[in-house]
Amino acid sequence: MNTLRETFLEELADIYDAEKQLIKALPKMVKAAENDQLREGFEEHLQQTEEHVRRVEQVFERFGEKAKAKRCKAMVGLLEEGQELIREKAGDAALICAAQKVEHYEIAAYGSLKSWAEFLDENEAAELLDETLEEEKETDQKLTEVAEDVVNEAGNQEEGQEENQKRKAA
Ligand code: FE
Ligand code: FE
Protein backbone atom coordinates (compact mmCIF):
# COMPACT_ATOMS: atom_id res chain seq x y z
CA MET A 1 0.00 0.00 0.00
CA ASN A 2 1.14 3.54 -0.75
CA THR A 3 1.93 6.01 2.00
CA LEU A 4 -0.29 9.10 2.12
CA ARG A 5 2.64 11.14 0.83
CA GLU A 6 2.97 8.83 -2.20
CA THR A 7 -0.76 8.96 -2.83
CA PHE A 8 -0.61 12.75 -2.59
CA LEU A 9 2.23 12.99 -5.12
CA GLU A 10 0.47 10.62 -7.55
CA GLU A 11 -2.73 12.64 -7.38
CA LEU A 12 -0.77 15.88 -7.75
CA ALA A 13 0.86 14.47 -10.91
CA ASP A 14 -2.62 13.63 -12.21
CA ILE A 15 -4.08 17.11 -11.65
CA TYR A 16 -0.88 18.67 -13.07
CA ASP A 17 -1.54 16.86 -16.34
CA ALA A 18 -5.27 17.64 -16.17
CA GLU A 19 -4.61 21.38 -15.82
CA LYS A 20 -2.20 21.30 -18.76
CA GLN A 21 -4.80 19.55 -20.91
CA LEU A 22 -7.24 22.31 -19.96
CA ILE A 23 -4.90 25.04 -21.15
CA LYS A 24 -5.07 23.46 -24.60
CA ALA A 25 -8.83 22.88 -24.51
CA LEU A 26 -10.11 26.20 -23.14
CA PRO A 27 -9.28 28.28 -26.25
CA LYS A 28 -11.58 25.95 -28.22
CA MET A 29 -14.34 26.54 -25.66
CA VAL A 30 -13.78 30.30 -26.00
CA LYS A 31 -14.23 30.04 -29.78
CA ALA A 32 -17.31 27.86 -29.53
CA ALA A 33 -19.18 29.92 -26.91
CA GLU A 34 -21.91 32.17 -28.29
CA ASN A 35 -22.94 33.96 -25.11
CA ASP A 36 -20.56 36.89 -24.38
CA GLN A 37 -20.51 36.30 -20.65
CA LEU A 38 -19.70 32.63 -21.20
CA ARG A 39 -16.89 33.46 -23.64
CA GLU A 40 -15.39 35.97 -21.20
CA GLY A 41 -15.76 33.47 -18.38
CA PHE A 42 -13.80 30.84 -20.34
CA GLU A 43 -11.13 33.44 -21.16
CA GLU A 44 -10.81 34.39 -17.50
CA HIS A 45 -10.63 30.76 -16.45
CA LEU A 46 -7.87 30.14 -18.97
CA GLN A 47 -5.78 32.79 -17.19
CA GLN A 48 -6.58 31.18 -13.85
CA THR A 49 -5.71 27.74 -15.19
CA GLU A 50 -2.23 28.95 -16.15
CA GLU A 51 -1.85 30.03 -12.53
CA HIS A 52 -3.17 26.63 -11.36
CA VAL A 53 -0.32 24.94 -13.24
CA ARG A 54 2.21 27.24 -11.57
CA ARG A 55 0.68 26.56 -8.14
CA VAL A 56 0.92 22.80 -8.65
CA GLU A 57 4.60 23.29 -9.48
CA GLN A 58 5.01 25.29 -6.25
CA VAL A 59 3.33 22.49 -4.30
CA PHE A 60 5.80 19.96 -5.75
CA GLU A 61 8.57 22.32 -4.62
CA ARG A 62 7.21 22.50 -1.08
CA PHE A 63 7.37 18.71 -1.02
CA GLY A 64 10.96 18.83 -2.26
CA GLU A 65 10.00 17.04 -5.47
CA LYS A 66 10.41 17.78 -9.17
CA ALA A 67 7.11 18.47 -10.94
CA LYS A 68 5.86 15.28 -12.60
CA ALA A 69 2.82 14.79 -14.86
CA LYS A 70 0.84 11.57 -15.09
CA ARG A 71 -1.70 11.19 -17.90
CA CYS A 72 -5.12 12.08 -16.49
CA LYS A 73 -7.43 9.73 -18.37
CA ALA A 74 -10.53 11.20 -16.78
CA MET A 75 -9.70 14.62 -18.23
CA VAL A 76 -8.96 13.06 -21.61
CA GLY A 77 -12.49 11.64 -21.58
CA LEU A 78 -14.19 14.77 -20.30
CA LEU A 79 -12.47 16.89 -22.94
CA GLU A 80 -13.27 14.40 -25.70
CA GLU A 81 -16.92 14.74 -24.84
CA GLY A 82 -16.56 18.52 -24.85
CA GLN A 83 -14.95 18.42 -28.30
CA GLU A 84 -17.76 16.24 -29.58
CA LEU A 85 -20.33 18.78 -28.38
CA ILE A 86 -18.40 21.55 -30.15
CA ARG A 87 -18.31 19.52 -33.38
CA GLU A 88 -22.03 18.83 -33.13
CA LYS A 89 -22.68 22.55 -32.50
CA ALA A 90 -24.65 21.46 -29.44
CA GLY A 91 -24.86 25.02 -28.09
CA ASP A 92 -23.96 26.93 -24.95
CA ALA A 93 -26.11 24.95 -22.50
CA ALA A 94 -24.27 21.75 -23.46
CA LEU A 95 -20.89 23.52 -23.31
CA ILE A 96 -21.62 24.76 -19.80
CA CYS A 97 -22.60 21.27 -18.68
CA ALA A 98 -19.30 19.89 -20.03
CA ALA A 99 -17.35 22.70 -18.34
CA GLN A 100 -19.07 22.08 -15.01
CA LYS A 101 -18.18 18.39 -15.16
CA VAL A 102 -14.54 19.49 -15.49
CA GLU A 103 -14.82 21.90 -12.55
CA HIS A 104 -16.38 19.21 -10.36
CA TYR A 105 -13.55 16.85 -11.20
CA GLU A 106 -11.03 19.51 -10.21
CA ILE A 107 -12.94 20.37 -7.02
CA ALA A 108 -12.84 16.70 -5.99
CA ALA A 109 -9.10 16.44 -6.68
CA TYR A 110 -8.11 19.69 -4.98
CA GLY A 111 -10.38 18.99 -2.01
CA SER A 112 -8.60 15.69 -1.34
CA LEU A 113 -5.14 17.14 -2.00
CA LYS A 114 -5.77 20.04 0.38
CA SER A 115 -6.88 17.83 3.24
CA TRP A 116 -4.01 15.39 2.71
CA ALA A 117 -1.50 18.29 2.70
CA GLU A 118 -2.96 19.49 6.00
CA PHE A 119 -2.68 16.01 7.43
CA LEU A 120 0.95 15.83 6.28
CA ASP A 121 1.63 19.20 7.99
CA GLU A 122 2.46 20.83 4.66
CA ASN A 123 0.54 23.98 5.45
CA GLU A 124 1.96 26.22 2.72
CA ALA A 125 1.08 23.56 0.16
CA ALA A 126 -2.40 23.28 1.66
CA GLU A 127 -2.87 27.04 1.28
CA LEU A 128 -1.80 26.99 -2.37
CA LEU A 129 -4.19 24.11 -3.05
CA ASP A 130 -6.99 25.94 -1.26
CA GLU A 131 -6.53 29.05 -3.43
CA THR A 132 -7.04 26.96 -6.54
CA LEU A 133 -9.91 25.03 -4.96
CA GLU A 134 -11.73 28.31 -4.25
CA GLU A 135 -11.24 29.50 -7.85
CA GLU A 136 -12.66 26.24 -9.19
CA LYS A 137 -15.70 26.60 -6.93
CA GLU A 138 -16.23 30.21 -8.02
CA THR A 139 -15.98 29.18 -11.66
CA ASP A 140 -18.55 26.45 -11.12
CA GLN A 141 -20.87 28.99 -9.45
CA LYS A 142 -20.46 31.49 -12.30
CA LEU A 143 -21.23 28.76 -14.83
CA THR A 144 -24.45 27.98 -12.97
CA GLU A 145 -25.42 31.65 -13.25
CA VAL A 146 -24.64 31.90 -16.97
CA ALA A 147 -26.53 28.65 -17.53
CA GLU A 148 -29.69 30.26 -16.18
CA ASP A 149 -29.43 33.10 -18.72
CA VAL A 150 -28.58 30.74 -21.57
CA VAL A 151 -31.43 28.37 -20.79
CA ASN A 152 -33.92 31.25 -20.42
CA GLU A 153 -32.82 32.70 -23.75
CA ALA A 154 -33.08 29.34 -25.49
CA GLY A 155 -36.47 28.73 -23.86
CA ASN A 156 -37.81 32.09 -25.03
CA GLN A 157 -36.59 31.50 -28.57
CA GLU A 158 -38.23 28.10 -28.71
CA GLU A 159 -41.50 29.50 -27.37
CA GLY A 160 -41.36 32.19 -30.06
CA GLN A 161 -40.87 29.56 -32.74
CA GLU A 162 -43.80 27.53 -31.44
CA GLU A 163 -46.03 30.61 -31.46
CA ASN A 164 -45.07 31.30 -35.07
CA GLN A 165 -45.85 27.74 -36.09
CA LYS A 166 -49.23 27.85 -34.37
CA ARG A 167 -50.02 31.13 -36.12
CA LYS A 168 -49.07 29.66 -39.49
CA ALA A 169 -51.14 26.57 -38.82
CA ALA A 170 -54.20 28.59 -37.81
FE1 FE B 1 -7.90 24.41 -12.57
FE1 FE C 1 -11.04 24.79 -13.52
Tab-separated table of C-alpha atoms and ligand atoms in Angstrom, residues 19 22 45 49 52 103 106 136, ligand 2:
chain	number	residue	atom	x	y	z
A	19	GLU	CA	-4.615	21.384	-15.824
A	22	LEU	CA	-7.243	22.315	-19.957
A	45	HIS	CA	-10.630	30.755	-16.445
A	49	THR	CA	-5.712	27.737	-15.191
A	52	HIS	CA	-3.167	26.625	-11.362
A	103	GLU	CA	-14.825	21.899	-12.548
A	106	GLU	CA	-11.032	19.514	-10.207
A	136	GLU	CA	-12.656	26.245	-9.190
B	2	FE	FE	-11.038	24.792	-13.525
